[in-house]
Coordinates of C-alpha atoms in Angstrom, one line a residue:
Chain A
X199 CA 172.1 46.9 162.9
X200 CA 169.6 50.0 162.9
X201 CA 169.5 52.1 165.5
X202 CA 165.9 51.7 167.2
X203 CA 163.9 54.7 167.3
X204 CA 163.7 56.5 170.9
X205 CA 159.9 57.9 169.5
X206 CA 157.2 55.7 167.2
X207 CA 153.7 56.4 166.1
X208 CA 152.3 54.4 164.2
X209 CA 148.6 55.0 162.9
X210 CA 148.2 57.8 165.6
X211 CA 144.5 59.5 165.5
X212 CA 143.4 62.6 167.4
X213 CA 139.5 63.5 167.0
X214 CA 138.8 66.7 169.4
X215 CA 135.3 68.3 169.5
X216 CA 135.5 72.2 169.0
X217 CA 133.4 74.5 171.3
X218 CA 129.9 74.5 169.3
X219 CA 130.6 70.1 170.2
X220 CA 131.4 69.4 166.8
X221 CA 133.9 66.2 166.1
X222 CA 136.8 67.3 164.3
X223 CA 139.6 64.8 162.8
X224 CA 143.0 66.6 163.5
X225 CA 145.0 63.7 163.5
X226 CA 144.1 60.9 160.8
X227 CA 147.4 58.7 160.2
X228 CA 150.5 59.9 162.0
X229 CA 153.4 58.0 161.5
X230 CA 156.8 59.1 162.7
X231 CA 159.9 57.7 163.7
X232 CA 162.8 59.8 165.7
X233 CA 166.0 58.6 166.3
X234 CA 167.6 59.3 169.2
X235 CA 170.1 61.8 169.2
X236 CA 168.9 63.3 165.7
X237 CA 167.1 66.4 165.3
X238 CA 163.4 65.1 163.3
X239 CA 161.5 68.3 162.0
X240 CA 157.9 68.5 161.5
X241 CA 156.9 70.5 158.9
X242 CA 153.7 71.0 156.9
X243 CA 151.3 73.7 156.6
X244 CA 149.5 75.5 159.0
X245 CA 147.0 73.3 160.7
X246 CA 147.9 70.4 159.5
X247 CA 148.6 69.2 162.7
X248 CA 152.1 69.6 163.8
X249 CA 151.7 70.7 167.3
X250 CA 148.6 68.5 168.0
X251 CA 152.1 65.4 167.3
X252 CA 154.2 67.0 170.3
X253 CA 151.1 67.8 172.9
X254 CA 150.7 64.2 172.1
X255 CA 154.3 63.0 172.5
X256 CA 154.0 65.1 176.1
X257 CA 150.8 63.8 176.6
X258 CA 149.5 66.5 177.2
X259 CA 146.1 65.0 174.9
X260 CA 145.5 61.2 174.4
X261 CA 145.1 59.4 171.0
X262 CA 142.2 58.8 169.9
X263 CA 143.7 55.6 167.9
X264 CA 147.0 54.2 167.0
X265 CA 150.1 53.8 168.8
X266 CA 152.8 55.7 170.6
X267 CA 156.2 54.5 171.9
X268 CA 158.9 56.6 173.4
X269 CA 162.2 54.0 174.2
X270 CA 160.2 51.1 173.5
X271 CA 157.2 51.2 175.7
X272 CA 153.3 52.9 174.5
X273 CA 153.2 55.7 176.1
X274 CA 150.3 54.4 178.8
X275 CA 153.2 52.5 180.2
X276 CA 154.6 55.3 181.4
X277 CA 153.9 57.3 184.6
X278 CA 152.5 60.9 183.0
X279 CA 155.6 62.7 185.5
X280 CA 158.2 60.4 184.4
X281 CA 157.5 61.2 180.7
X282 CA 157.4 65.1 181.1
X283 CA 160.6 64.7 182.9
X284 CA 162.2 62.5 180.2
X285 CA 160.1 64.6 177.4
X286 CA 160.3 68.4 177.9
X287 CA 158.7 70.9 175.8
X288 CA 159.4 74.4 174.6
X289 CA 156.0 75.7 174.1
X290 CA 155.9 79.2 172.1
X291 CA 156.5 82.1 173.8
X292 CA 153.5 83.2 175.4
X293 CA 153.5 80.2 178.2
X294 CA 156.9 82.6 180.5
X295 CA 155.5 83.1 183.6
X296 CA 155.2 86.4 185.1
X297 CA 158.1 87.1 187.2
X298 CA 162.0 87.5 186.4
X299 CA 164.3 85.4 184.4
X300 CA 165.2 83.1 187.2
X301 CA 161.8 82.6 188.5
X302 CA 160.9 80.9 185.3
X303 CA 164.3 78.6 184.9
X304 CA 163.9 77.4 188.3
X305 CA 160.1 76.6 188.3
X306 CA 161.1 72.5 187.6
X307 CA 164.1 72.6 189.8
X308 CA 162.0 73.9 192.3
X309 CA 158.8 71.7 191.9
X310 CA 161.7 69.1 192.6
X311 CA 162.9 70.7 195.7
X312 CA 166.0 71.9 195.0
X313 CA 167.8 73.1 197.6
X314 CA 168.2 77.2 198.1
X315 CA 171.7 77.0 198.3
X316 CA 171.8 76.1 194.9
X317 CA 168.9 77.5 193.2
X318 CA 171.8 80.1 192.1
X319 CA 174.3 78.0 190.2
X320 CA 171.2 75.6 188.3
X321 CA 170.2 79.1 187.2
X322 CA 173.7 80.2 185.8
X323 CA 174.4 77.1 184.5
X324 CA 171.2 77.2 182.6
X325 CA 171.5 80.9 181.2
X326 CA 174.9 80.3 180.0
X327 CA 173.7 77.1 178.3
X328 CA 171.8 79.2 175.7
X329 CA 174.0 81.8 175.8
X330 CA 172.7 84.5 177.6
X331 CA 174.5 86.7 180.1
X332 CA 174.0 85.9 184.1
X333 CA 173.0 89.8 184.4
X334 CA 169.4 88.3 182.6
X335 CA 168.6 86.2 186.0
X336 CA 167.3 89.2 187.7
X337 CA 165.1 90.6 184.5
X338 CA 161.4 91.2 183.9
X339 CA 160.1 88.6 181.3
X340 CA 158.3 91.4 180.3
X341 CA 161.4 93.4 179.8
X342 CA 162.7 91.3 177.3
X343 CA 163.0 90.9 173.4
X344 CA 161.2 88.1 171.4
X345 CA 164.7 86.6 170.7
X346 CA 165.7 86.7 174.6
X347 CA 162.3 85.4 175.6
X348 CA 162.4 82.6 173.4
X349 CA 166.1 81.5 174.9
X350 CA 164.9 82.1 178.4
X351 CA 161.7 79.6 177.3
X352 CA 164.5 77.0 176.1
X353 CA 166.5 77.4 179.6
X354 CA 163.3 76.8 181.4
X355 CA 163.2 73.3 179.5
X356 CA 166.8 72.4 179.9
X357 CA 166.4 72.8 183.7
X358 CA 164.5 70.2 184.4
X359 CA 166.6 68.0 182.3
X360 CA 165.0 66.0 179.2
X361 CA 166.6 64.1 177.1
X362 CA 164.3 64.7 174.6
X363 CA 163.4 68.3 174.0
X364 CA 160.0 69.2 171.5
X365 CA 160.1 72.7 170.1
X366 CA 156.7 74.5 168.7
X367 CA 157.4 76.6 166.2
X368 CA 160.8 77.8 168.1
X369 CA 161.6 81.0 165.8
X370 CA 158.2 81.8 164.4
X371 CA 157.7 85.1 166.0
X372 CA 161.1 85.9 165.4
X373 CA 163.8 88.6 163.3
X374 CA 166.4 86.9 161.1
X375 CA 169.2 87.5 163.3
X376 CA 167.3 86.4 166.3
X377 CA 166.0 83.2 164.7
X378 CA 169.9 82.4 163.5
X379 CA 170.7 82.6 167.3
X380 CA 168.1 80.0 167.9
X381 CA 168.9 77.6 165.2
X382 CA 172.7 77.5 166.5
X383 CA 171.4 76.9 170.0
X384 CA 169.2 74.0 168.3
X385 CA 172.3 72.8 166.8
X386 CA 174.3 72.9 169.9
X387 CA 172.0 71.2 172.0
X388 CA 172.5 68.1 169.5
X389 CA 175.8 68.2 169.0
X390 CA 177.2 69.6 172.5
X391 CA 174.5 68.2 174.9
X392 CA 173.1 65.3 173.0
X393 CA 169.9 66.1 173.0
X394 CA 167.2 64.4 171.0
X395 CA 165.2 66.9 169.3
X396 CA 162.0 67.0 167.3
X397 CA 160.6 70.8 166.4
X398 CA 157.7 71.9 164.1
X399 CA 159.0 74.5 161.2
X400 CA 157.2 75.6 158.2
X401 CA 159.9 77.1 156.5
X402 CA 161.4 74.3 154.0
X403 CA 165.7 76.4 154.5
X404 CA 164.9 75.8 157.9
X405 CA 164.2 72.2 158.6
X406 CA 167.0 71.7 155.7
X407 CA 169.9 73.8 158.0
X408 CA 169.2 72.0 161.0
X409 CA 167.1 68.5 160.9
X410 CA 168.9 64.7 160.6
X411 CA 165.5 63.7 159.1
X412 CA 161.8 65.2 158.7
X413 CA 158.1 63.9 158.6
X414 CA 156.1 66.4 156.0
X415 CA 152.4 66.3 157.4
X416 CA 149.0 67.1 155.4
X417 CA 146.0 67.3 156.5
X418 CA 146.4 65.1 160.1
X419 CA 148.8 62.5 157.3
X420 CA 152.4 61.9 157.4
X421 CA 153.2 62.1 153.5
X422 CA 156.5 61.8 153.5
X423 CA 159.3 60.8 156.2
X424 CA 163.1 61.1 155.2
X425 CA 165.9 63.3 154.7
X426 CA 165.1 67.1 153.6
X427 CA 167.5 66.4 150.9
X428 CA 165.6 63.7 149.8
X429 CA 161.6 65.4 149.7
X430 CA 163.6 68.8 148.2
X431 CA 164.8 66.8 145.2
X432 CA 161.8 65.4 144.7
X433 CA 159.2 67.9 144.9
X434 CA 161.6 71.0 145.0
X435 CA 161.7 73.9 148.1
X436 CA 158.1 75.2 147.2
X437 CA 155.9 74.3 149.6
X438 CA 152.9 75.3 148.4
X439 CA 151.5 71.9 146.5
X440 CA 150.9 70.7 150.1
Chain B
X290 CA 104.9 99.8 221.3
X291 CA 107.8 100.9 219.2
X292 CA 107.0 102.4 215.7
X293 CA 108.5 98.8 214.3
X294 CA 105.2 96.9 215.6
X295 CA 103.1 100.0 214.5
X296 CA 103.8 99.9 210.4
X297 CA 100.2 99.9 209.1
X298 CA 99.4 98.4 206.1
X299 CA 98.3 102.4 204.8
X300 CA 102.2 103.2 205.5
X301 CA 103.4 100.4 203.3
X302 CA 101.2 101.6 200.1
X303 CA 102.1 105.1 200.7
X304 CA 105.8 104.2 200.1
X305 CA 104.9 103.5 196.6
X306 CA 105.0 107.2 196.5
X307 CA 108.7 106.4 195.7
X308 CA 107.6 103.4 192.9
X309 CA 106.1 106.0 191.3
X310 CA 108.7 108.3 191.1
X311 CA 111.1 105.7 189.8
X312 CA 108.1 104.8 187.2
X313 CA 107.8 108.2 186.1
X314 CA 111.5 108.5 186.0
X315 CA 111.3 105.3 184.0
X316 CA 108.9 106.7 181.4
X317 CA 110.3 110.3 181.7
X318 CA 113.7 109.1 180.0
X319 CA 112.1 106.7 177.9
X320 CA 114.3 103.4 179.4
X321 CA 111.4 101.5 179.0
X322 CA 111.9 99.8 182.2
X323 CA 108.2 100.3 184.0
X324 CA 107.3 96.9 183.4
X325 CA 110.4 95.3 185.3
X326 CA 110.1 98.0 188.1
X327 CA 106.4 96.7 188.7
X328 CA 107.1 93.4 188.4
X329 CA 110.0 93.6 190.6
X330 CA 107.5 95.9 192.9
X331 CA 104.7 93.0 193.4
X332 CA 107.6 90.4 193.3
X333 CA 109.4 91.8 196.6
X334 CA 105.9 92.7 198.4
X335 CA 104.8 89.2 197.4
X336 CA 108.3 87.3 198.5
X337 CA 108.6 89.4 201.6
X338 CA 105.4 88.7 202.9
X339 CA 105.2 85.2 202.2
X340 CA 108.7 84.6 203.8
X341 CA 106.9 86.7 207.2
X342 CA 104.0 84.3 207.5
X343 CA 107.1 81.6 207.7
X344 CA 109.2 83.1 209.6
X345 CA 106.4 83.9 211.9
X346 CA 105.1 80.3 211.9
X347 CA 108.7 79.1 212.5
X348 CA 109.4 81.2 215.0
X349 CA 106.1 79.8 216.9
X350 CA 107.1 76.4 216.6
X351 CA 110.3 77.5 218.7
X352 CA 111.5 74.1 217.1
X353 CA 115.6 73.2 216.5
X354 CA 114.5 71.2 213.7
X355 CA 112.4 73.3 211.8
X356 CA 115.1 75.8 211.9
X357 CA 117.6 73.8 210.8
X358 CA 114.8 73.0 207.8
X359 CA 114.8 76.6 206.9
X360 CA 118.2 77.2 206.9
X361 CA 118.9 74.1 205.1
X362 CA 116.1 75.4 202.2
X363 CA 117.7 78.4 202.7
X364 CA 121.5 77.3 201.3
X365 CA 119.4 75.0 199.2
X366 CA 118.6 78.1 197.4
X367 CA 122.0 79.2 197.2
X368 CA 123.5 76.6 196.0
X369 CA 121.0 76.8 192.9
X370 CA 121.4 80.2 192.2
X371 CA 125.7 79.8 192.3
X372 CA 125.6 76.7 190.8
X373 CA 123.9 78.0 187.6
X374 CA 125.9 81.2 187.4
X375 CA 129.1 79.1 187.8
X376 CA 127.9 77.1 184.9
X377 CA 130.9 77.4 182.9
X378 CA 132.5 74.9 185.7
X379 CA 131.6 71.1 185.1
X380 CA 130.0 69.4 188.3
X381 CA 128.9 73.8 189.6
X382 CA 125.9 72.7 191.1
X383 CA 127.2 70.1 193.5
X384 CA 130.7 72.0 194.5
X385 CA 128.8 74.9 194.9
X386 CA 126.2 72.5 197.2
X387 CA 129.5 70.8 199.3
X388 CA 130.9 75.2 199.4
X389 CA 127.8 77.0 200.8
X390 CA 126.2 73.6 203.0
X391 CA 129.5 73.2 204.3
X392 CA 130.4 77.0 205.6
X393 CA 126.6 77.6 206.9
X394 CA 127.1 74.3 208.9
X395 CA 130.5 75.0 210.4
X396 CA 129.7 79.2 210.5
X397 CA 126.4 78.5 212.4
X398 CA 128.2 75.7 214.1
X399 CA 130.6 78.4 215.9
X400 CA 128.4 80.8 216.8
X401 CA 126.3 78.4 218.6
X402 CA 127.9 76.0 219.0
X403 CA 130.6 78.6 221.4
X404 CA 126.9 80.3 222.7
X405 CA 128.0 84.0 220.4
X406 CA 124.6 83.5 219.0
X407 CA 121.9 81.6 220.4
X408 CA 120.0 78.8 218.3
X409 CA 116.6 80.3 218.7
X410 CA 115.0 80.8 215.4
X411 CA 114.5 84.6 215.4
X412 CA 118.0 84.9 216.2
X413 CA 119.7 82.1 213.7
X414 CA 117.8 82.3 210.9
X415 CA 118.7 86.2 210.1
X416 CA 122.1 85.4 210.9
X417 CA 122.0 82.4 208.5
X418 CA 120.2 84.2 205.8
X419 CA 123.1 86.9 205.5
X420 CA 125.9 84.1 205.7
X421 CA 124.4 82.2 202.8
X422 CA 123.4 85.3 200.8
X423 CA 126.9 86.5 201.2
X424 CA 128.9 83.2 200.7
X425 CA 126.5 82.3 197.7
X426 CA 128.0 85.5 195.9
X427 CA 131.9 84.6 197.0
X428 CA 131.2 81.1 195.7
X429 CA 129.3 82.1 192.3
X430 CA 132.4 84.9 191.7
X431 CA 134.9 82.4 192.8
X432 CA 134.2 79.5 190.3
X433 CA 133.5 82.1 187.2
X434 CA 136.8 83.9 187.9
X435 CA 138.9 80.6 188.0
X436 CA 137.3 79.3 184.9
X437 CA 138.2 82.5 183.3
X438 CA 142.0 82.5 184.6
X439 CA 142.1 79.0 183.8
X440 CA 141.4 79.5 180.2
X441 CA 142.9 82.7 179.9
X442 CA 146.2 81.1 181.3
X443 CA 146.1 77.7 179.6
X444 CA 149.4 78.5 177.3
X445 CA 151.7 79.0 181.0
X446 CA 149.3 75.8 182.7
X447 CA 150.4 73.5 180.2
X448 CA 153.5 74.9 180.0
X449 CA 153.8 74.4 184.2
X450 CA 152.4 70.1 183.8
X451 CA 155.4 69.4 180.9
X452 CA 157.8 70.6 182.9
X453 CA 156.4 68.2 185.7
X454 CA 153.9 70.4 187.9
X455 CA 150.8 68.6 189.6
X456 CA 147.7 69.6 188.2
X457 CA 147.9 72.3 191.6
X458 CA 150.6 73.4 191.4
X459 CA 149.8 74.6 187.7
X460 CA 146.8 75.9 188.4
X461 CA 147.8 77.7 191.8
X462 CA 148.1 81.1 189.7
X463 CA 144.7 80.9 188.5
X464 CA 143.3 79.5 191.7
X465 CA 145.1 82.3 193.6
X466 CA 143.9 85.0 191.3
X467 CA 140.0 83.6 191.8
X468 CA 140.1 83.7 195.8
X469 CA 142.1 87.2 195.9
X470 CA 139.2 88.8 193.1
X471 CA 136.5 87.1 195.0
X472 CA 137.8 88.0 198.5
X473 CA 138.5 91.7 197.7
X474 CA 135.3 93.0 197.9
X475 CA 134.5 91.3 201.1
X476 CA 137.8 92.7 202.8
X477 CA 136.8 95.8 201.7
X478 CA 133.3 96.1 202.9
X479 CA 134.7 95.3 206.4
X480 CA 137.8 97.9 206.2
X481 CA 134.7 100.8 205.3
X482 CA 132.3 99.4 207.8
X483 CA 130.2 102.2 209.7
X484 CA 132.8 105.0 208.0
X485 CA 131.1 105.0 204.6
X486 CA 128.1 102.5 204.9
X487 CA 126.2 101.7 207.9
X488 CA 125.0 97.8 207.7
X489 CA 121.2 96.8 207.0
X490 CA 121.6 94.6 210.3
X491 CA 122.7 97.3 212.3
X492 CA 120.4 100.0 211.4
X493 CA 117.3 97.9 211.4
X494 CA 118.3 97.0 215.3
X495 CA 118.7 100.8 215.9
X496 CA 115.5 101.6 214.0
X497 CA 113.9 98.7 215.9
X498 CA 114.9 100.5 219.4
X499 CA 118.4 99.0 220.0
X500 CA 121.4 101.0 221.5
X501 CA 123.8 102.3 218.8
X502 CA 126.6 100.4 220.9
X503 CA 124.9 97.3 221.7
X504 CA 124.0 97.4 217.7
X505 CA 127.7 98.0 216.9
X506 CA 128.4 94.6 219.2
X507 CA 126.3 92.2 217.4
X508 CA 127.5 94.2 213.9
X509 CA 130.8 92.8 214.4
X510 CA 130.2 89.7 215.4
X511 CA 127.9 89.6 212.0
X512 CA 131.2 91.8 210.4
X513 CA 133.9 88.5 211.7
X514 CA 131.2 86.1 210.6
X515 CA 130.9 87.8 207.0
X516 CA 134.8 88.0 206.8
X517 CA 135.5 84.7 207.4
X518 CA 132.3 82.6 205.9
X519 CA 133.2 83.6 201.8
X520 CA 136.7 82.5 202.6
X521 CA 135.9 79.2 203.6
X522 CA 133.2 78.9 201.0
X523 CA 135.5 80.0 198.0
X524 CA 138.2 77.8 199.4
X525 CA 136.4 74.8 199.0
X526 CA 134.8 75.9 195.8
X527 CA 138.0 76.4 194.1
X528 CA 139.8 73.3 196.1
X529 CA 136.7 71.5 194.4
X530 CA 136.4 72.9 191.1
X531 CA 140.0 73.4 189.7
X532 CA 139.9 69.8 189.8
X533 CA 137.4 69.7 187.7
X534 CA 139.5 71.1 184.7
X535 CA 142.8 67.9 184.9
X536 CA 142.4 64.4 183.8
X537 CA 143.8 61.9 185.5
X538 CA 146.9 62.0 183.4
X539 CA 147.4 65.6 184.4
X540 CA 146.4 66.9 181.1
X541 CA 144.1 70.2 181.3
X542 CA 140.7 69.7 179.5
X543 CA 138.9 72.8 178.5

């Protein structure tokens, strides 16, 4: 029997007004379907709407039409908190807060009222999960590489415990060997921790390395969902037709 | 009679001596800004005087009520001018209205209300006009700071909600950042009082005849009243208005 998916949209619509109060149709026909467990890449040129999918998934915006399902039930059902927890999402890297390392894993733990005692070993635990050393706890944000910054913005996710984990453009900002450090911890997090991943890429190698399936999005349309294997052989690694 | 009651209408006019000046000045450096200085010349002569025929006949009437009228108008005012520079806020106009009603009713409140200062109209109604003039500012500076920290911060805020923060506890940054700017120059302008600045109130009681010391007494009292009122003012304007940026599913609208 198929697996049910753990995320559907079906005929998902986003209209937003822009600042001179003009309507403007970002999303037009999403349809998506993530399994759990998998990792699901978005990918599509930019402003096709790739990030305007996970703000939705978080709900951090509301549809303007269609429907979205995460394990079963639309996404109303759900209480907003419950979601988040269940949901988490690794925005890009300009959303670290001011403060040290440790400050910024612990800021879920905390809003949960974790207890002092051990605010410590959440925060080691978390560090070593994306493979950085403890030493980085005390650190600056400030004071760190785009590579660093960008585990430290995963470890903040992982803390407060999602099962489901959206990534915005994780390595977009990044040098090769920094986004090959990333793409392994992308891959561990699936394999090791069993994480459900979706993550937004527009670089075809990418999504091929690391994603069960993708969705290629045009224009606020899903135009193609399926292996990368499958879209590559069809229409070949160059992007640009889209 | 002190030289106060004395002022002859011939003094007043010979201070445009100084008008001139600033109109020659004005013309001298070609800033072409004669036109605003003589408007703004008629418009204070103009305001001032119409506001001492009322104060004069309120001050007659010796009436609670019509004092409480005044000073009602007064915040009325206030909460105009704050609202529309704190535009940029959905709902300014009415937070600003529940800020600066709310601290002239509970700052007048205590110093009547525990006999500091009494409710006579030539004594409340100063003392009202320089809390709402004061908190107006702390209210207007408040909201526009916070709108700007919110959007300015809007990457880490909605970063804060996924990861399961109250619309408060996202904003708290932005909110804190809006109270400290808005509260700075307040603190300040008490920490420098009488060292670099000696205040309007406190000079016209000593120009009016008053003791330095018994000046300096009611200058503090005014000095705790003007430390404390913009606190209370910006602390409901920004308890008020952050909310005015979160749906009810904790997502922030911009």
């Amino acid at each position: 029997m198929a697996q049910d998916p753990i995320i559907m949209m079906n005929h998902v619509g986003l209209i937003k007004t822009d600042h001179r109060g003009r309507m403007i149709s970002v999303l037009k026909d999403i349809k998506l379907s993530v399994l759990s467990t998998e990792i699901h890449a978005l990918i599509g040129p930019s402003g096709s709407g790739k990030s305007s999918i996970l703000r939705l998934l978080n709900r951090l915006e509301e549809a303007t039409s269609g429907d979205i399902y995460i394990e079963g039930k639309t996404i109303g059902q759900w209480q907003v908190r419950d979601l988040r927890n269940k949901i988490g999402f690794v925005f890009q890297e300009s959303s670290l807060f001011p403060g040290t390392v440790m400050d910024n894993i612990l800021y879920a733990p905390r809003i949960r009222g974790i207890k002092k005692s051990k605010e410590k070993s959440v925060a080691k635990e978390m560090i070593a999960m994306v493979g950085l050393e403890e030493s980085f706890l005390d650190k600056e944000i400030t004071r760190l590489s785009g590579g660093e910054k960008q585990r430290v913005n995963i470890a903040r996710t992982l803390a407060a415990k999602p099962e489901i984990i959206l990534l915005d453009e994780p390595t977009a900002a990044l040098d090769p060997a920094s986004t090959q450090t990333i793409e392994q911890l992308i891959l561990n997090l699936n394999q090791e921790y069993k994480k459900t991943i979706v993550f937004v890429s527009h670089n075809m190698q990418q999504v091929k390395r690391l994603s069960h399936h993708i969705a290629v999005i045009k224009q606020g349309e899903t135009i193609y969902q399926g292996t990368a294997e499958d879209f590559i052989e069809q229409h070949g690694e160059d992007m640009s037709f889209l | 009679m002190n030289y106060m009651e004395s002022i002859t209408t011939g003094q007043v006019l010979l201070a445009l001596v100084l008008v001139c000046i600033a109109l020659y000045l004005s013309f001298y450096f070609k800033v072409n800004l004669e036109k605003d200085i003589l408007v703004a010349t008629i418009r204070a002569f103009l305001q001032l005087m119409l506001i001492g025929y009322l104060l004069t006949f309120i001050f007659n009437l010796k009436s609670p009520i019509y004092t409480t009228v005044m000073i009602f108008f007064m915040a009325g005012i206030a909460t105009y001018h704050a609202g529309k520079r704190g535009e940029a806020v959905q709902g300014s106009y009415w937070i600003s209205g529940i800020a600066i009603y709310g601290t002239t009713i509970i700052t007048i409140g205590i110093l009547s209300g525990f006999g500091i200062i009494p409710y006579e109209p030539q004594m409340i109604i100063p003392v009202a006009g320089m809390v709402i003039g004061n908190v107006m500012n702390a209210a207007s500076l408040a909201l526009m700071r916070m709108h700007d920290e919110l959007k300015d911060k809007q990457n880490q805020i909605e970063a804060a909600l996924s990861l399961g923060a109250s619309p408060r506890q996202a904003a708290n940054p932005a909110i804190q950042k809006a109270i400290q700017i808005s509260m700075i120059p307040v603190i300040d302008r008490a920490k420098i009082v009488g060292i670099v600045s000696l205040p309007g109130g406190m000079s016209g009681m000593i120009l009016a005849g008053a003791s330095p010391l018994a000046a300096v007494r009611f200058q503090v009292i005014i000095m705790y009243m003007l430390l404390g009122s913009p606190f209370l003012t910006v602390g409901i304007a920004v308890a008020l208005g952050y909310r005015q940026y979160f749906t009810k599913f904790m997502q922030l609208k911009l």
